[in-house]
Coordinates of C-alpha atoms in Angstrom, one line a residue:
L1 CA 239.9 74.4 67.5
A2 CA 239.7 77.2 64.9
L3 CA 238.6 80.7 65.9
F4 CA 236.2 82.8 63.8
G5 CA 236.8 85.7 66.1
P6 CA 234.3 88.3 67.4
A7 CA 230.9 87.8 65.8
P8 CA 228.2 90.5 65.6
G9 CA 225.5 89.9 68.2
A10 CA 227.6 87.4 70.2
P11 CA 226.3 86.5 73.6
S12 CA 228.3 87.8 76.6
C13 CA 229.8 86.3 79.7
P14 CA 231.3 88.3 82.6
H15 CA 234.4 89.0 80.4
G16 CA 232.4 90.7 77.6
P17 CA 231.3 89.3 74.2
A18 CA 232.2 85.6 73.6
L19 CA 234.3 84.4 70.7
L20 CA 233.0 82.0 68.0
F21 CA 234.9 78.7 67.6
V22 CA 234.7 75.5 65.6
K23 CA 236.4 72.1 66.1
T24 CA 238.5 71.1 63.1
S25 CA 240.1 67.8 62.1
Q26 CA 242.6 67.4 59.3
G27 CA 241.8 70.7 57.8
K28 CA 238.0 70.2 57.7
E29 CA 235.4 71.8 60.0
E30 CA 233.8 69.2 62.2
G31 CA 230.7 69.7 64.3
R32 CA 228.8 72.7 65.3
R33 CA 230.2 76.2 65.9
F34 CA 230.1 77.4 69.5
Y35 CA 230.7 80.5 71.6
A36 CA 233.1 80.4 74.5
C37 CA 234.7 82.9 76.8
S38 CA 237.2 85.2 75.1
A39 CA 239.6 85.6 78.0
C40 CA 239.6 82.2 79.8
R41 CA 240.9 79.2 77.9
D42 CA 240.3 77.1 80.9
R43 CA 236.6 76.1 81.6
K44 CA 237.3 76.2 85.3
D45 CA 237.8 80.0 85.2
C46 CA 234.8 80.7 83.1
N47 CA 232.5 77.9 81.9
F48 CA 230.5 80.0 79.4
F49 CA 229.4 77.8 76.4
Q50 CA 226.7 78.2 73.8
W51 CA 226.1 76.6 70.4
E52 CA 225.9 79.1 67.6
D53 CA 222.5 77.8 66.4
E54 CA 221.1 77.2 69.9
K55 CA 217.8 78.9 70.8
V56 CA 218.2 80.4 74.3
S57 CA 215.0 80.8 76.3
E58 CA 214.1 84.2 77.8
T59 CA 214.4 82.7 81.3
R60 CA 218.0 81.5 80.6
L61 CA 218.9 84.9 79.1
A62 CA 217.6 86.7 82.2
A63 CA 219.5 84.3 84.4
R64 CA 222.7 84.8 82.4
E65 CA 222.3 88.6 82.6
E66 CA 221.8 88.3 86.4
Y67 CA 224.9 86.0 86.6
N68 CA 227.1 88.5 84.6
R69 CA 225.9 91.4 86.8
N70 CA 226.8 89.4 90.0
H71 CA 230.2 88.6 88.6
Q72 CA 231.2 92.2 88.1
P73 CA 233.6 93.9 90.7
S74 CA 231.9 95.0 93.9
F75 CA 232.8 98.7 93.4
T76 CA 232.7 100.8 90.3
H77 CA 235.8 102.7 89.1
R78 CA 234.1 105.9 90.2
Q79 CA 233.6 104.5 93.7
N80 CA 237.1 103.2 93.8
L81 CA 238.4 106.7 93.0
D82 CA 236.4 108.2 95.9
R83 CA 237.7 105.5 98.2
Y84 CA 241.2 106.2 97.2
K85 CA 240.8 109.9 97.9
N86 CA 239.6 109.1 101.4
F87 CA 242.3 106.5 101.9
V88 CA 245.1 109.0 101.1
L89 CA 243.8 111.4 103.8
L90 CA 244.2 108.7 106.5
P91 CA 247.2 108.8 108.8
L92 CA 249.7 106.0 108.0
S93 CA 248.6 103.9 111.0
K94 CA 245.1 103.6 109.6
R95 CA 246.0 102.7 106.0
R96 CA 245.3 99.0 105.6
F97 CA 245.3 96.7 102.5
C98 CA 243.4 93.4 102.7
Q99 CA 245.6 90.7 101.0
E100 CA 242.7 88.3 100.6
C101 CA 240.3 90.7 99.0
Q102 CA 243.1 92.6 97.3
Q103 CA 241.5 95.8 98.4
L104 CA 242.4 99.1 100.1
L105 CA 240.4 99.2 103.4
L106 CA 238.8 102.3 105.0
P107 CA 238.5 102.1 108.8
A108 CA 234.7 101.5 108.6
E109 CA 235.4 98.2 106.7
W110 CA 238.0 96.8 109.1
E111 CA 235.4 94.8 111.0
K112 CA 234.1 93.0 107.9
H113 CA 237.7 91.9 107.0
S114 CA 238.8 91.2 110.6
D115 CA 239.7 87.5 110.0
H116 CA 241.6 88.3 106.8
Q117 CA 245.4 88.9 106.4
F118 CA 246.2 92.5 105.8
L119 CA 249.1 94.8 105.3
C120 CA 249.3 97.9 107.6
N121 CA 250.9 101.3 107.2
I122 CA 250.6 101.5 103.4
T123 CA 252.9 104.3 102.2
T124 CA 252.5 106.7 99.3
T125 CA 255.4 104.8 97.6
Q126 CA 253.4 101.5 97.9
L127 CA 250.3 103.3 96.5
K128 CA 252.4 104.5 93.5
S129 CA 253.6 100.9 92.8
P130 CA 250.4 98.8 92.9
S131 CA 251.9 96.0 90.8
Q132 CA 254.1 95.3 93.9
L133 CA 251.3 95.5 96.3
L134 CA 248.8 93.3 94.4
Y135 CA 249.3 89.5 94.1
P136 CA 250.2 88.7 90.5
L137 CA 247.3 86.6 88.9
E138 CA 249.3 83.7 87.6
N139 CA 246.8 81.7 85.6
K140 CA 248.8 81.1 82.5
K141 CA 245.8 81.1 80.1
T142 CA 243.8 84.1 81.4
N143 CA 245.8 86.7 83.3
A144 CA 249.4 85.4 83.3
Q145 CA 250.6 88.5 85.1
Y146 CA 254.3 88.1 84.7
L147 CA 255.7 91.5 85.4
F148 CA 258.6 93.1 83.7
T149 CA 261.8 93.3 85.6
D150 CA 263.3 96.7 86.3
R151 CA 265.9 96.0 83.6
S152 CA 263.3 95.4 80.9
C153 CA 261.0 98.2 82.0
K154 CA 263.8 100.8 82.1
F155 CA 265.1 99.6 78.7
L156 CA 261.6 99.9 77.1
L157 CA 260.9 103.3 78.6
N158 CA 264.3 104.8 77.6
L159 CA 263.9 103.3 74.1
L160 CA 260.4 104.9 73.7
I161 CA 261.7 108.3 74.9
D162 CA 264.8 108.1 72.5
L163 CA 262.4 107.3 69.6
G164 CA 260.4 110.5 70.4
F165 CA 257.2 109.0 71.8
R166 CA 255.3 111.0 74.3
R167 CA 252.3 108.9 74.8
V168 CA 252.2 105.2 75.6
L169 CA 249.1 103.0 75.3
S170 CA 250.1 100.4 77.8
V171 CA 248.0 97.2 77.0
G172 CA 248.6 94.7 79.8
T173 CA 251.8 96.3 80.9
P174 CA 251.1 97.6 84.4
R175 CA 254.8 97.9 85.4
L176 CA 255.6 100.1 82.4
H177 CA 252.6 102.3 83.1
E178 CA 253.6 102.5 86.8
M179 CA 257.2 103.6 85.9
I180 CA 255.9 106.3 83.6
Q181 CA 253.3 107.6 86.2
S182 CA 255.9 107.6 88.9
K183 CA 258.5 109.5 86.8
A184 CA 255.8 112.0 85.7
S185 CA 255.0 112.8 89.4
Q186 CA 258.6 113.2 90.4
E187 CA 260.3 114.9 87.5
E188 CA 258.8 118.2 86.2
E189 CA 260.5 118.0 82.8
F190 CA 259.3 114.4 82.2
N191 CA 256.6 114.7 79.6
V192 CA 255.6 111.1 78.8
R193 CA 252.0 110.0 79.5
S194 CA 250.5 106.5 79.7
L195 CA 247.1 105.0 79.6
L196 CA 246.8 101.5 81.0
L197 CA 244.3 99.1 79.3
D198 CA 244.1 95.9 81.5
I199 CA 241.6 93.2 82.4
D200 CA 242.7 93.4 86.0
F201 CA 240.1 95.6 87.6
R202 CA 242.1 95.8 90.9
Y203 CA 244.2 98.6 89.2
S204 CA 241.1 100.9 89.2
Q205 CA 241.7 101.4 93.0
F206 CA 244.9 103.3 92.2
Y207 CA 244.3 105.1 88.8
T208 CA 241.9 107.7 87.6
D209 CA 239.6 107.0 84.7
D210 CA 242.0 108.8 82.3
E211 CA 244.9 106.7 83.5
F212 CA 243.2 103.2 83.5
C213 CA 240.5 101.5 81.4
H214 CA 239.2 98.1 82.3
Y215 CA 239.8 96.3 79.0
N216 CA 239.8 92.7 77.6
M217 CA 242.4 92.5 74.8
F218 CA 241.0 89.2 73.5
N219 CA 237.7 90.7 72.3
H220 CA 238.5 94.5 72.3
H221 CA 235.9 95.0 75.0
F222 CA 235.9 98.2 77.1
F223 CA 234.0 97.3 80.3
G224 CA 233.4 101.0 80.9
G225 CA 231.4 101.2 77.7
E226 CA 231.4 104.3 75.4
A227 CA 232.9 106.6 78.1
A228 CA 236.0 104.4 78.4
R229 CA 236.2 104.0 74.6
E230 CA 236.2 107.8 74.3
T231 CA 239.0 108.0 76.9
C232 CA 241.1 105.8 74.8
R233 CA 240.2 107.7 71.6
K234 CA 241.1 111.0 73.2
F235 CA 244.4 109.6 74.4
L236 CA 245.2 108.3 70.9
Y237 CA 244.6 111.8 69.3
E238 CA 248.1 113.2 68.7
E239 CA 247.8 116.9 69.6
N240 CA 250.9 119.1 69.5
G241 CA 252.7 116.4 67.6
E242 CA 252.9 114.1 70.7
R243 CA 253.5 110.8 69.0
V244 CA 251.7 107.7 70.3
V245 CA 253.0 104.1 70.6
M246 CA 251.2 101.0 71.7
V247 CA 253.1 98.5 74.0
A248 CA 251.3 95.2 74.5
D249 CA 252.3 92.3 76.7
P250 CA 249.6 89.6 76.3
P251 CA 249.4 86.3 78.2
F252 CA 251.5 83.8 76.2
G253 CA 248.7 81.2 76.3
G254 CA 246.4 83.6 74.5
L255 CA 245.2 83.1 70.9
V256 CA 247.3 85.1 68.5
E257 CA 244.5 85.6 66.1
A258 CA 242.2 87.1 68.8
L259 CA 244.9 89.4 70.0
A260 CA 245.8 90.5 66.4
S261 CA 242.1 91.3 65.8
S262 CA 242.0 93.6 68.9
F263 CA 245.3 95.3 68.1
K264 CA 244.1 96.0 64.6
K265 CA 241.0 97.6 66.1
L266 CA 243.1 99.8 68.4
M267 CA 245.2 100.8 65.4
A268 CA 242.0 101.7 63.5
M269 CA 240.9 103.8 66.4
W270 CA 244.2 105.7 66.2
R271 CA 243.8 106.1 62.4
E272 CA 240.3 107.6 62.8
T273 CA 241.5 110.2 65.3
E274 CA 243.7 111.8 62.6
K275 CA 242.2 112.0 59.2
E276 CA 245.2 113.3 57.4
G277 CA 248.5 111.4 57.2
H278 CA 247.4 108.3 59.0
D279 CA 245.4 106.7 56.2
N280 CA 247.8 103.9 55.1
K281 CA 250.0 104.0 58.2
E282 CA 250.1 101.6 61.1
M283 CA 250.2 102.9 64.6
P284 CA 253.7 102.3 66.0
M285 CA 253.6 99.2 68.2
F286 CA 255.7 96.9 70.3
W287 CA 254.1 93.4 70.8
I288 CA 256.0 91.4 73.4
F289 CA 255.7 87.7 72.9
P290 CA 257.9 84.5 72.7
Y291 CA 260.0 84.2 69.5
F292 CA 258.4 80.8 68.5
F293 CA 255.2 82.8 67.6
E294 CA 257.1 84.8 65.0
S295 CA 255.5 83.2 61.9
R296 CA 252.0 83.6 63.4
I297 CA 252.5 87.3 64.3
L298 CA 253.9 88.0 60.8
D299 CA 250.9 86.3 59.3
F300 CA 248.7 89.1 60.8
F301 CA 251.3 91.9 60.7
P302 CA 253.6 91.4 57.7
S303 CA 255.2 94.8 58.5
F304 CA 256.5 93.6 61.9
S305 CA 260.0 92.3 62.6
M306 CA 261.4 90.6 65.7
M307 CA 264.2 92.2 67.8
D308 CA 266.8 90.1 69.6
Y309 CA 266.3 91.9 72.9
Q310 CA 265.4 89.4 75.7
V311 CA 262.5 90.7 77.8
D312 CA 262.5 89.2 81.2
Y313 CA 260.1 88.9 84.1
D314 CA 260.3 89.2 87.9
N315 CA 258.0 86.4 88.9
H316 CA 258.6 83.8 86.2
A317 CA 261.1 81.1 86.9
L318 CA 262.1 80.5 83.3
Y319 CA 261.9 84.0 81.7
K320 CA 265.1 85.4 83.2
H321 CA 267.8 87.3 81.4
G322 CA 271.4 86.4 81.6
K323 CA 270.9 82.6 81.7
T324 CA 272.9 80.7 79.1
G325 CA 272.0 78.1 76.5
R326 CA 268.3 77.1 76.3
R327 CA 267.5 78.7 79.7
Q328 CA 267.5 82.2 78.3
S329 CA 264.2 84.1 78.1
P330 CA 262.4 83.3 74.9
V331 CA 260.4 86.6 75.0
R332 CA 261.1 89.2 72.3
I333 CA 259.8 92.5 71.0
F334 CA 257.9 92.5 67.7
T335 CA 257.6 95.9 66.1
N336 CA 256.6 97.7 63.0
L337 CA 259.3 100.4 63.5
T338 CA 262.4 100.3 61.4
P339 CA 264.8 97.7 63.0
S340 CA 267.9 99.9 62.7
T341 CA 266.3 102.5 65.0
I342 CA 265.8 100.0 67.9
V343 CA 269.2 100.4 69.6
L344 CA 269.9 97.5 72.0
P345 CA 272.3 97.9 75.0
E346 CA 275.9 97.1 74.0
E347 CA 276.9 96.4 77.6
E348 CA 274.6 93.4 77.4
G349 CA 276.5 92.1 74.4
Y350 CA 274.1 93.3 71.7
R351 CA 275.9 94.6 68.6
F352 CA 274.9 96.2 65.3
C353 CA 275.0 94.0 62.1
T354 CA 275.7 96.3 59.2
V355 CA 274.4 93.8 56.6
C356 CA 271.0 93.1 58.4
Q357 CA 270.8 96.7 59.6
R358 CA 269.7 95.8 63.1
Y359 CA 271.1 95.0 66.5
V360 CA 271.6 91.3 67.3
S361 CA 272.6 89.3 70.4
S362 CA 276.2 88.3 70.9
G363 CA 275.6 84.7 69.9
N364 CA 273.7 85.6 66.7
Q365 CA 276.3 85.2 64.0
H366 CA 275.6 86.4 60.4
C367 CA 275.3 83.4 58.1
E368 CA 276.8 84.2 54.7
I369 CA 274.7 81.6 52.9
C370 CA 271.3 82.8 54.4
N371 CA 272.6 86.3 54.3
S372 CA 271.1 87.2 57.6
C373 CA 271.6 86.8 61.4
T374 CA 269.5 83.6 61.8
S375 CA 269.5 82.7 65.5
K376 CA 266.2 83.2 67.3
D377 CA 267.1 82.0 70.8
G378 CA 270.4 83.7 71.5
R379 CA 272.6 80.7 70.7
Q380 CA 274.7 80.5 67.6
W381 CA 272.8 78.5 65.0
K382 CA 274.4 76.3 62.2
H383 CA 273.7 76.1 58.5
C384 CA 272.3 72.9 57.1
V385 CA 273.1 72.6 53.4
L386 CA 270.4 70.0 52.9
C387 CA 267.6 72.0 54.6
K388 CA 269.0 75.2 53.0
K389 CA 268.6 77.1 56.2
C390 CA 270.2 77.6 59.7
V391 CA 269.0 75.3 62.5
K392 CA 269.4 75.1 66.3
P393 CA 272.9 73.8 67.4
S394 CA 271.3 70.8 69.0
W395 CA 269.6 69.6 65.8
F396 CA 270.9 67.1 63.3
H397 CA 269.8 66.2 59.7
C398 CA 267.7 63.0 59.7
S399 CA 267.7 61.4 56.3
N400 CA 264.4 59.5 57.1
C401 CA 262.5 62.7 58.0
N402 CA 264.5 64.7 55.4
C403 CA 264.9 67.6 57.8
C404 CA 266.8 68.7 60.8
T405 CA 265.4 67.7 64.2
L406 CA 266.5 66.6 67.6
Q407 CA 268.9 63.6 67.7
K408 CA 266.5 61.6 69.9
H409 CA 263.3 61.6 68.0
S410 CA 261.0 59.0 66.5
C411 CA 260.9 59.1 62.7
E412 CA 257.5 57.4 62.3
K413 CA 255.7 60.5 63.6
T414 CA 256.6 62.6 60.6
D415 CA 253.7 61.4 58.3
V416 CA 251.2 62.8 60.8
G417 CA 250.4 66.2 59.4
C418 CA 249.1 69.4 61.0
F419 CA 245.7 68.9 62.7
V420 CA 244.2 71.9 60.9
C421 CA 245.2 71.4 57.2
G422 CA 246.6 67.9 57.3
K423 CA 249.9 68.9 55.6
A424 CA 253.2 67.9 57.1
G425 CA 256.0 70.3 58.1
H426 CA 254.3 72.4 60.7
K427 CA 252.2 72.2 63.8
R428 CA 248.6 73.4 64.3
S429 CA 249.7 76.6 66.0
A430 CA 251.8 77.6 63.0
C431 CA 249.3 76.6 60.3
P432 CA 249.1 79.2 57.5
S433 CA 245.5 78.4 56.9
L434 CA 244.5 79.7 60.3
S435 CA 245.2 83.3 59.2

């Protein structure tokens, strides 16, 4: 599949404007272009499909609009805010949260949810930590709500404060947003603010409309329309020299090119707020993603570089820090800030490489031949003279394939090229022609 991205006048599904795709084979377009849901890669989650050249009847359009309306959340953000105000006034014994509907319940609604599981005595602390109250949506391709551990969250927040940022546009990072909100309410001198942009509308129960916007990062769609867009624009306006940074943590199954397109639009929004000085600059950004997407991210953002810091998640079995060998978390920070300014914790074994002018992990040894710290996964890599580059420690040079690869591999597969351009040497996901 190749993505053409957001197309003007694209039809919409419940997740906003659809994206335009085409099937490709060996580098050539094959078949008709079609629209599909931007957020759900799995047809089971949203089965929206329409050929680009298809004539859709008035009846079907009306039915589709009706369907989209019916698949919106049962309460608006404004209604959720009113409900929250009433909920907070209740005594502890009357504060209930329905686990099945993932909803704060007012006493008048108990009857309707009587056969559901619910949590009782919801405290103010729980209301201030919604990411711990709500079930994580763990569909890898759509929501993939893997939530930062306390370690990663504190590291990110302290780093942002040390770098002098006072406003954080939190795109799909509810835990970071939560930590900022909670500190701001507890510590008077804490002056960092956050705006959460997230596709998970459940958060609208806990945050006001200038703290949360319902947003789809795959098609840059604000569900709250122009008002929400304006909230975001206002937040990005740097008054009193309060510097803004964007921190994004997308689902790892998401299309890099769709995400890059939305992030560029958010950056453009930032540029437009400040006519002077921003013209040729990029908004400072942290994009959190696995290291094996490095080449794809750099295709779209050549100014970015990858940091060695391992970001880990509470509810993901594999993405845990402190494991050894291949079991370490593959998730890294990609940023357009100067690498030497990103100070990584020495107590976790990170150290500064004076040649590369950046912090690297303990296993990342500087290679004299490549003249850089070459490891991507935290293990020490080895230099292959024939490949003229460093490779993973478990790889060996195969004279048939004429490159380094795993010891147990079948050589005959090497003449099969990339599905997109037909050339050998890379997979479809890393194809340069996709950019």
